[in-house]
Coordinates of C-alpha atoms in Angstrom, one line a residue:
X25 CA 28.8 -11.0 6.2
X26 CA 31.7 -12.8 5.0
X27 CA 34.9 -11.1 3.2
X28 CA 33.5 -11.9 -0.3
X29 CA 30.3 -9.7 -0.5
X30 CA 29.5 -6.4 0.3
X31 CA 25.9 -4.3 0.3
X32 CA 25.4 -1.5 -2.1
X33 CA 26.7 2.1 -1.1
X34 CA 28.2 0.1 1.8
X35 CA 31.1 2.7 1.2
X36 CA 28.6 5.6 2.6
X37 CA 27.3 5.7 6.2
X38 CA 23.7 5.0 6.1
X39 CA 23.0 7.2 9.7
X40 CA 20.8 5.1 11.2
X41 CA 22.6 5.6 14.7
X42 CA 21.3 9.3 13.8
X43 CA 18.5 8.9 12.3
X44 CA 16.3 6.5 14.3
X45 CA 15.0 8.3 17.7
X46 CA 16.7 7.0 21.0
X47 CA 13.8 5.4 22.2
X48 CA 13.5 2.8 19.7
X49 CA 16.3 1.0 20.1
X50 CA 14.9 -2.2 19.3
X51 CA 13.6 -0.8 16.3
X52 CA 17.4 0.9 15.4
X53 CA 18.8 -2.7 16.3
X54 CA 16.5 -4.2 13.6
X55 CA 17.4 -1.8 10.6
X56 CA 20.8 -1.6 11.5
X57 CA 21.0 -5.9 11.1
X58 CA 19.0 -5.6 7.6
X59 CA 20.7 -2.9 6.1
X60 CA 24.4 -4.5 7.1
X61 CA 23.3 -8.0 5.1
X62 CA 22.8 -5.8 2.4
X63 CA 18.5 -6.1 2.4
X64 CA 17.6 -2.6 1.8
X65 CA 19.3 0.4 1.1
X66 CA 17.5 3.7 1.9
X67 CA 14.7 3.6 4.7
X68 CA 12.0 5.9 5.5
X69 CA 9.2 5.5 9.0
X70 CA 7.2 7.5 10.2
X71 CA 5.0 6.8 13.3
X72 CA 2.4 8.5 15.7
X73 CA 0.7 7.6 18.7
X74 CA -3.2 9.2 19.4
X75 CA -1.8 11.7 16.6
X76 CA 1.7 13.1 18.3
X77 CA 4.5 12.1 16.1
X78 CA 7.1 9.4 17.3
X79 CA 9.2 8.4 14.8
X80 CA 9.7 11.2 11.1
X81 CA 13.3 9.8 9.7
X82 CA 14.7 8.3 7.0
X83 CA 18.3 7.7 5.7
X84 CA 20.5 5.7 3.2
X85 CA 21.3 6.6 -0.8
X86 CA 19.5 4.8 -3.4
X87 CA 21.6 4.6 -6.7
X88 CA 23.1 7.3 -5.5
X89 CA 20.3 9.4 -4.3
X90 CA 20.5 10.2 -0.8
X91 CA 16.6 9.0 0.7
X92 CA 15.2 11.7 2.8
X93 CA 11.8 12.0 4.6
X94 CA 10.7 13.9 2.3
X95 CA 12.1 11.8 -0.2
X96 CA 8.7 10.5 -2.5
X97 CA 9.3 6.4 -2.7
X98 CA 7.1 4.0 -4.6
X99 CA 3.9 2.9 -1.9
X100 CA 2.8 -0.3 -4.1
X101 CA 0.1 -2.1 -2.9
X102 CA -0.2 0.3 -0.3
X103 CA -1.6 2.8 -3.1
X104 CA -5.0 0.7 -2.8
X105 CA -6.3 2.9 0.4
X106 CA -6.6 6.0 -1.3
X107 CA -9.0 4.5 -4.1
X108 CA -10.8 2.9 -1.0
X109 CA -11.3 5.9 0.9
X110 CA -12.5 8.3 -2.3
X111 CA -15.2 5.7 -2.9
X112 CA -16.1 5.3 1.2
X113 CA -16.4 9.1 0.8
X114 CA -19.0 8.8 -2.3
X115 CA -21.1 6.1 -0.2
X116 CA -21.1 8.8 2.6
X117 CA -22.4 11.4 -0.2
X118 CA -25.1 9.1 -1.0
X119 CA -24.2 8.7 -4.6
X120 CA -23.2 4.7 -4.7
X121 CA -23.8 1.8 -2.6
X122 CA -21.1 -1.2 -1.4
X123 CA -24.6 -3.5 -2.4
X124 CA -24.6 -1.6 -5.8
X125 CA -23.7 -4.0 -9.1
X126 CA -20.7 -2.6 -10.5
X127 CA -21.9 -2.9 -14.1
X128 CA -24.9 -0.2 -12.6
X129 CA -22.0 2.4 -12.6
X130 CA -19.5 0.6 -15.5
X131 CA -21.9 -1.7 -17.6
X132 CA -18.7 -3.0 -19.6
X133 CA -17.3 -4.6 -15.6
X134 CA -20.2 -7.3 -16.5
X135 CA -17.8 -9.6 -19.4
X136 CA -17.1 -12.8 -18.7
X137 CA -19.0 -13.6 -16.3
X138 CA -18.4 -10.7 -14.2
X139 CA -22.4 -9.3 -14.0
X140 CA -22.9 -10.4 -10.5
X141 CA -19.7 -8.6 -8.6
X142 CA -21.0 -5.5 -6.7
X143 CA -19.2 -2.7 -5.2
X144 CA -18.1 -4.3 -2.2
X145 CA -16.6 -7.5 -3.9
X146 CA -13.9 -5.2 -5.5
X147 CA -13.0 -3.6 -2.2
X148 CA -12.6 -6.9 -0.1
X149 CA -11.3 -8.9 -3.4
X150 CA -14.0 -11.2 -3.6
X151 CA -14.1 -11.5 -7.5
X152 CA -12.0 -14.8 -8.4
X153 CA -10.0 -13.6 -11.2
X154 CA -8.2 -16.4 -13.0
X155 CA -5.3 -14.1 -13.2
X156 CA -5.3 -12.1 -10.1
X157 CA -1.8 -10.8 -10.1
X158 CA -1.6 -9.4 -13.9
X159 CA 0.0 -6.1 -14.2
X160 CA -1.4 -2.7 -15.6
X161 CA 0.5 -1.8 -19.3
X162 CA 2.1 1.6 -18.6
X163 CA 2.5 1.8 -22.6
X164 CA -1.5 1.4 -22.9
X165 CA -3.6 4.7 -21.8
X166 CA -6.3 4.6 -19.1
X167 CA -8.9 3.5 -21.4
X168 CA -7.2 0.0 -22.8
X169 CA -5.7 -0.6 -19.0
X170 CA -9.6 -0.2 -18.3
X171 CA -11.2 -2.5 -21.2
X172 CA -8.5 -4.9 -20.0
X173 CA -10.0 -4.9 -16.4
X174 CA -13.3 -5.2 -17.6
X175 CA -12.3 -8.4 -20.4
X176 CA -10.5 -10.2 -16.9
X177 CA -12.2 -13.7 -16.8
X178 CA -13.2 -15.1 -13.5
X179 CA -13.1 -18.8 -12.3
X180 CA -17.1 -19.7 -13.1
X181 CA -16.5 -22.7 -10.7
X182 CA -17.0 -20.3 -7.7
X183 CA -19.3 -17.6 -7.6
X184 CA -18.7 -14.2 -7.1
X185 CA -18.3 -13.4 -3.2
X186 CA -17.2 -16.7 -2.5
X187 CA -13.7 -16.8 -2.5
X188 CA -11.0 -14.2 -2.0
X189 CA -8.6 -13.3 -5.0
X190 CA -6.5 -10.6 -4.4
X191 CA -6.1 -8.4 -7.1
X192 CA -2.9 -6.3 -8.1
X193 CA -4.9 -4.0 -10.2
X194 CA -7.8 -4.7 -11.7
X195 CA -10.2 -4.2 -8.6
X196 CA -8.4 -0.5 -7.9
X197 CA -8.8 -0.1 -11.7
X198 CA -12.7 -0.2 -11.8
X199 CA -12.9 1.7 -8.5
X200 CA -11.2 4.8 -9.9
X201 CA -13.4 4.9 -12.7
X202 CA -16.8 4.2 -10.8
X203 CA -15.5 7.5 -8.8
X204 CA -14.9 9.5 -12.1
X205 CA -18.1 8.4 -13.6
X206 CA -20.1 9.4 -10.4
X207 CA -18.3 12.1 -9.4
X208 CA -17.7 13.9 -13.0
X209 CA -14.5 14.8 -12.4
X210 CA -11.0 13.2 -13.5
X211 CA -10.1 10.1 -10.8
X212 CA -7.1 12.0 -9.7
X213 CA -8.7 15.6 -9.9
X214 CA -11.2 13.9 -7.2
X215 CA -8.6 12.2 -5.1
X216 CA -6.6 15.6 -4.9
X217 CA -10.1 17.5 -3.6
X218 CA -11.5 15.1 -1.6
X219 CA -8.4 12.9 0.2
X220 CA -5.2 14.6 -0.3
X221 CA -5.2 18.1 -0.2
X222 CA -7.6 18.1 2.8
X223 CA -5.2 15.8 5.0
X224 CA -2.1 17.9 3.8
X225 CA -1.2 15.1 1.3
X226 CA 0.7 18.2 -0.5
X227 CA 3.7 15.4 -1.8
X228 CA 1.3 12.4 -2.7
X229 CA 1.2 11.4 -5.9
X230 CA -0.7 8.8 -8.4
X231 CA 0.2 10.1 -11.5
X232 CA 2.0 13.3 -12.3
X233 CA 1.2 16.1 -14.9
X234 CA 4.6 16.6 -17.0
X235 CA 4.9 19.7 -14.9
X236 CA 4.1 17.7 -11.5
X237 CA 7.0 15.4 -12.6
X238 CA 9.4 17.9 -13.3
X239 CA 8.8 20.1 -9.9
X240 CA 9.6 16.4 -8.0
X241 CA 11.7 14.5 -10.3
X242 CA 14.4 15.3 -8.0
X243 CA 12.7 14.0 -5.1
X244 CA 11.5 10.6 -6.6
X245 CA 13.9 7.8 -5.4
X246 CA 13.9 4.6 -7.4
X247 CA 12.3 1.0 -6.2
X248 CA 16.0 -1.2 -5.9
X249 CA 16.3 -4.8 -5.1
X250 CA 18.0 -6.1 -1.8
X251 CA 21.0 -8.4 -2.1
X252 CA 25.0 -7.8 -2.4
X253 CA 27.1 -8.1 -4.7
X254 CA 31.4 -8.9 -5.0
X255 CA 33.5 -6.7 -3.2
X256 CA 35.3 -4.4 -6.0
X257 CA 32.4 -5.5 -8.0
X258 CA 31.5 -2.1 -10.6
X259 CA 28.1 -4.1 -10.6
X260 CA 25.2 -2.2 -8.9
X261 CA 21.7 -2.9 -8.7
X262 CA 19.3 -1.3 -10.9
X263 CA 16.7 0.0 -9.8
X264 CA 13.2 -1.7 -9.4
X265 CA 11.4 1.2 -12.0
X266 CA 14.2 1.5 -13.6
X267 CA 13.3 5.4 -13.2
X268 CA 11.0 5.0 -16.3
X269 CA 9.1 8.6 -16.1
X270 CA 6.3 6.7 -17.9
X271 CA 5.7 4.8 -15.5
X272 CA 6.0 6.8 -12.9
X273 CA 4.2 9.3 -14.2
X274 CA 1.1 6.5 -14.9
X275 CA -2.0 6.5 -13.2
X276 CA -2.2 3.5 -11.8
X277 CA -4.9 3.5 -8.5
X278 CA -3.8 0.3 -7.4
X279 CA 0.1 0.4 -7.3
X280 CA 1.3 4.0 -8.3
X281 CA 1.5 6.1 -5.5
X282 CA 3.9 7.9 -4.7
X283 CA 5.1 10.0 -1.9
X284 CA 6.9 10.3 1.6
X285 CA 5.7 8.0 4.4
X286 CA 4.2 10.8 6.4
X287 CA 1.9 11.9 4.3
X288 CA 0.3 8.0 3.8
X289 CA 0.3 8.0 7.8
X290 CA -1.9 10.7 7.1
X291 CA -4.5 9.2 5.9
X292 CA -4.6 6.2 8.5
X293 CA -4.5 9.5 10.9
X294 CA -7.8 10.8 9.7
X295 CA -9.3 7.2 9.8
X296 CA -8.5 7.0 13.4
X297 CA -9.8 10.4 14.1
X298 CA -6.8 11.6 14.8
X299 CA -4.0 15.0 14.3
X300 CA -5.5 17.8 12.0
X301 CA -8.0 16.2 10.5
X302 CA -11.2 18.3 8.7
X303 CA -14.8 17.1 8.9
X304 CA -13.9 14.6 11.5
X305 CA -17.1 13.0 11.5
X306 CA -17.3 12.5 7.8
X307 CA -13.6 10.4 8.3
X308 CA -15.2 8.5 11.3
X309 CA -18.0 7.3 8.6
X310 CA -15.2 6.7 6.8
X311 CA -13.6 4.4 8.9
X312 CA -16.8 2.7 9.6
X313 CA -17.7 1.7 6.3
X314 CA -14.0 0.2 4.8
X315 CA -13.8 -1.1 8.2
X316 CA -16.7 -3.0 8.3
X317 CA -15.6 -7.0 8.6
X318 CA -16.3 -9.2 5.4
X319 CA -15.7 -12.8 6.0
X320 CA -15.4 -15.8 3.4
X321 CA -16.2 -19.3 3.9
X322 CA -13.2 -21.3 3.0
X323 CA -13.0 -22.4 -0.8
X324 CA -12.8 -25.9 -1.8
X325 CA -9.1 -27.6 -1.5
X326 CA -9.2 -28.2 -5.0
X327 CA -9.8 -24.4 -6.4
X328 CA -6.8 -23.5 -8.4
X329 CA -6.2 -19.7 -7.6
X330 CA -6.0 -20.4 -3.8
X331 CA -3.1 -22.4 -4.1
X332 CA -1.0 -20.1 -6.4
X333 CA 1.1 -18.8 -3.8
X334 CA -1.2 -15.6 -2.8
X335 CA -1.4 -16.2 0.9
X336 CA -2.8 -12.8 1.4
X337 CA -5.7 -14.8 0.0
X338 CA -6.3 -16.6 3.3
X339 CA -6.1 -13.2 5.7
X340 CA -9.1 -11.4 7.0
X341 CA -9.9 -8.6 5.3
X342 CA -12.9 -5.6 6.5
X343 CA -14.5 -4.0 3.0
X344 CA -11.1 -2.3 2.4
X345 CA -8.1 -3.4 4.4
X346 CA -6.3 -6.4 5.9
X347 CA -7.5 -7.2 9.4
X348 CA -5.4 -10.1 10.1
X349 CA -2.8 -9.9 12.7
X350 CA -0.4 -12.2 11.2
X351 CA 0.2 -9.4 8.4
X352 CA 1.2 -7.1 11.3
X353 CA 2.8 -8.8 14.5
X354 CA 1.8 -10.6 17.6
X355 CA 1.3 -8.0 19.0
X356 CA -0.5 -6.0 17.2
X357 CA -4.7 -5.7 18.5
X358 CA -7.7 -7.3 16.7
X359 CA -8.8 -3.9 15.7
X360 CA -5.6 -3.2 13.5
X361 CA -6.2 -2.5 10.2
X362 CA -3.9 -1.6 7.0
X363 CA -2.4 -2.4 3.7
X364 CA 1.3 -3.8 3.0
X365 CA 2.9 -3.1 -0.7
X366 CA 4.9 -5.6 -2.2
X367 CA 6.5 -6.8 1.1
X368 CA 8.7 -3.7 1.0
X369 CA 6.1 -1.2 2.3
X370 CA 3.6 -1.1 5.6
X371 CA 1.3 1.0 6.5
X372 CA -1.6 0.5 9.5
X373 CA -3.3 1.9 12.3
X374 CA -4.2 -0.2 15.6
X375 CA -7.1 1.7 17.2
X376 CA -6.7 0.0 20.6
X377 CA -3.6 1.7 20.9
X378 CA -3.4 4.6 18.9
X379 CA -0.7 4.1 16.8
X380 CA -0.1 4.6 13.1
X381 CA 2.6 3.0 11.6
X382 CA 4.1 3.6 7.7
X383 CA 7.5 2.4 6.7
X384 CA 9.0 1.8 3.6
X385 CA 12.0 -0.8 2.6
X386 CA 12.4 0.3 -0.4
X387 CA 13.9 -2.9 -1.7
X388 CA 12.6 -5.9 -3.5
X389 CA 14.1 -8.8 -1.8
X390 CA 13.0 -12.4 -1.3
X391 CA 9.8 -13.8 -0.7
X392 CA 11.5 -15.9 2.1
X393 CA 12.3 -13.2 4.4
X394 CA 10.5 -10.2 2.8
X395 CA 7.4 -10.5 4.7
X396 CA 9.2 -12.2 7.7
X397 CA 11.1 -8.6 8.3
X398 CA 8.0 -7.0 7.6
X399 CA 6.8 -8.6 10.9
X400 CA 9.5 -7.9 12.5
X401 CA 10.3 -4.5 12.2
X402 CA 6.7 -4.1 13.3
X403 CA 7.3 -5.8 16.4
X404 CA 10.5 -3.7 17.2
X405 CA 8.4 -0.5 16.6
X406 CA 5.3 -1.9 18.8
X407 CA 7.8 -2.5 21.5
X408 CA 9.4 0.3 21.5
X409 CA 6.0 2.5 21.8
X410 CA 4.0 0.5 24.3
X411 CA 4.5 2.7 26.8
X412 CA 2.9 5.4 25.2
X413 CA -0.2 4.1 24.2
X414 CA -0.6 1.1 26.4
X415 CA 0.6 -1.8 24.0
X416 CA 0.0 -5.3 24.0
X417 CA -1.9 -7.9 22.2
X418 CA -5.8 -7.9 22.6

């Protein structure tokens, strides 16, 4: 850095040096390089390999805040899982079908030309929305968010299946209400049941009581952006949520959960059949069916939507989860499977090797290096590990 600029909270030792475990030093290297040009702030990864812990740590303040691991930061994108797994979970019950329409289970889904998507298009983002990335309205309850999903219009050039449009919301949206619909229960009554208080999910989070909020409120450590700003400068960076309770405290299946990274790596734990995990074989038919592989043929050059900047568009994808290595790393296996948020957050499992990997940036930087370090960092950490679990590309 040059004499001009300086990172937020540079003033207060981040203690990464103490943080990260000894044996990944490449992985220590890495962080210690983005947090001194000022790119994130407060860092928490956690990492396991065949189910004994590697990595727990976390450190850095965050508006002040000092980030912990058990610190509860915002998981994005990588929220989406959770809805995933709760609906594998009814497929394994026998109450709904991937090959089921969705309007069967939300008649209301079939506007605009949506009457053809079935279960599985909204798990591998196969309905082409024209607006793909619009953004859930904390001010509106669950209902209006939902008629809005349901009113999203859908590029009639292509039909449904055809193309991949990755959706921010909407998809996630519907899920959670197919599962409260089926299941009669409230969508985050059935995720607490079913996924999170039976993997130990205690601090995980999407959507909070007023009383959750309260008894965390402390914990919760805001989204910031990366950058730097003058030296002397009073200026700081606000944060990404602005620590808005209301949206915090939303609902919101495809981008609001919350919690440490340890308790996400829990869940990519019990999908690899690994650590303390109940009913194993019901989590291996998990696996199975989000992992199942659901290729597309490749649209037409001129179809707007694939050229609005959404590369995740272009990735392999199984029925719930990016499958493509060039998410991850080079060396990362062709079984590896996972779900980043925002650039800021990853979180997978590699099967070949064992390893589960969640780490969070917390910081919103530029879309020219954001998932560039995201690539990165999980090279450091698949270098530093291979040893244990016999890394490697395959």
């Amino acid at each position: 850095m040059n004499g001009t600029s300086e990172p937020l909270d540079a003033v207060l030792d981040p203690g990464i040096a103490a943080a990260v475990p000894e044996r990944l030093a490449k992985t220590r290297q890495f962080l210690e390089k983005d947090f001194a040009e000022g790119l994130h702030h407060g860092f928490q990864l956690y990492a396991s390999v065949h189910g004994s812990p590697v990595a727990d740590f976390a450190y850095g303040r965050v508006l002040g805040n000092k980030v912990t691991a058990n610190s509860l930061l915002h998981w994005l994108c990588a929220t989406k899982p959770l809805t995933s797994v709760a609906i594998a979970l009814l497929v394994d019950d026998g109450a709904i079908a991937l090959s089921d329409p969705v309007t069967r289970h939300v008649p209301e889904f079939g506007a605009a030309g949506k009457e053809g998507a079935r279960i599985g298009d909204l798990l591998s983002h196969t309905v082409p929305y024209r607006d793909g990335s619009s953004q859930f309205v904390p001010s509106l309850d669950w209902r209006e968010n939902l008629r809005a999903a349901c009113l999203a219009e859908i590029d009639d050039s292509v039909g449904v299946g055809a193309v991949r449009t990755y959706s921010t919301w909407i998809n996630a949206q519907v899920l959670a209400e197919i599962i409260a619909r089926t299941s009669g229960q409230d969508y985050r009554d059935f995720l607490r049941t079913r996924v999170l208080d039976p993997l130990g999910m205690a601090r995980t989070f999407v959507g909070m009581t007023p009383d959750e909020y309260s008894l965390v409120e402390s914990d919760l450590v805001a989204m910031t952006y990366g950058g730097t700003r003058k030296a002397g400068s009073s200026t700081s960076h606000d944060g990404f949520v602005a620590g808005d309770p209301r949206l915090r405290a939303a609902c919101i299946p495809g981008i609001g959960g919350m919690g440490p990274m340890r308790d996400l790596a829990k869940l990519y734990e019990a999908l690899l059949g690994c650590g303390d995990v109940p009913d194993r074989a019901v989590w291996a038919r998990v696996s199975d069916i989000l992992r199942q592989q659901h290729p597309i043929p490749e649209p037409s050059e001129d179809w707007d939507n694939w050229a609005s900047g959404w590369s995740i568009n272009s990735m392999t994808w199984s029925r719930g989860f990016v499958t493509d290595r060039d998410m991850y790393c080079p060396q990362a296996s062709r079984q590896v499977f996972g779900q980043p948020g925002e650039r800021t957050v990853m979180a997978l499992a590699d099967p070949a090797i064992g390893l589960v990997l969640t780490f969070s940036f917390n910081s919103y930087v530029s879309s020219a290096v954001a998932g560039f370090r995201l690539n990165l960092l999980c090279q450091a950490v698949y270098e530093d590990t291979a040893d244990l679990g016999g890394g490697g590309s395959r």
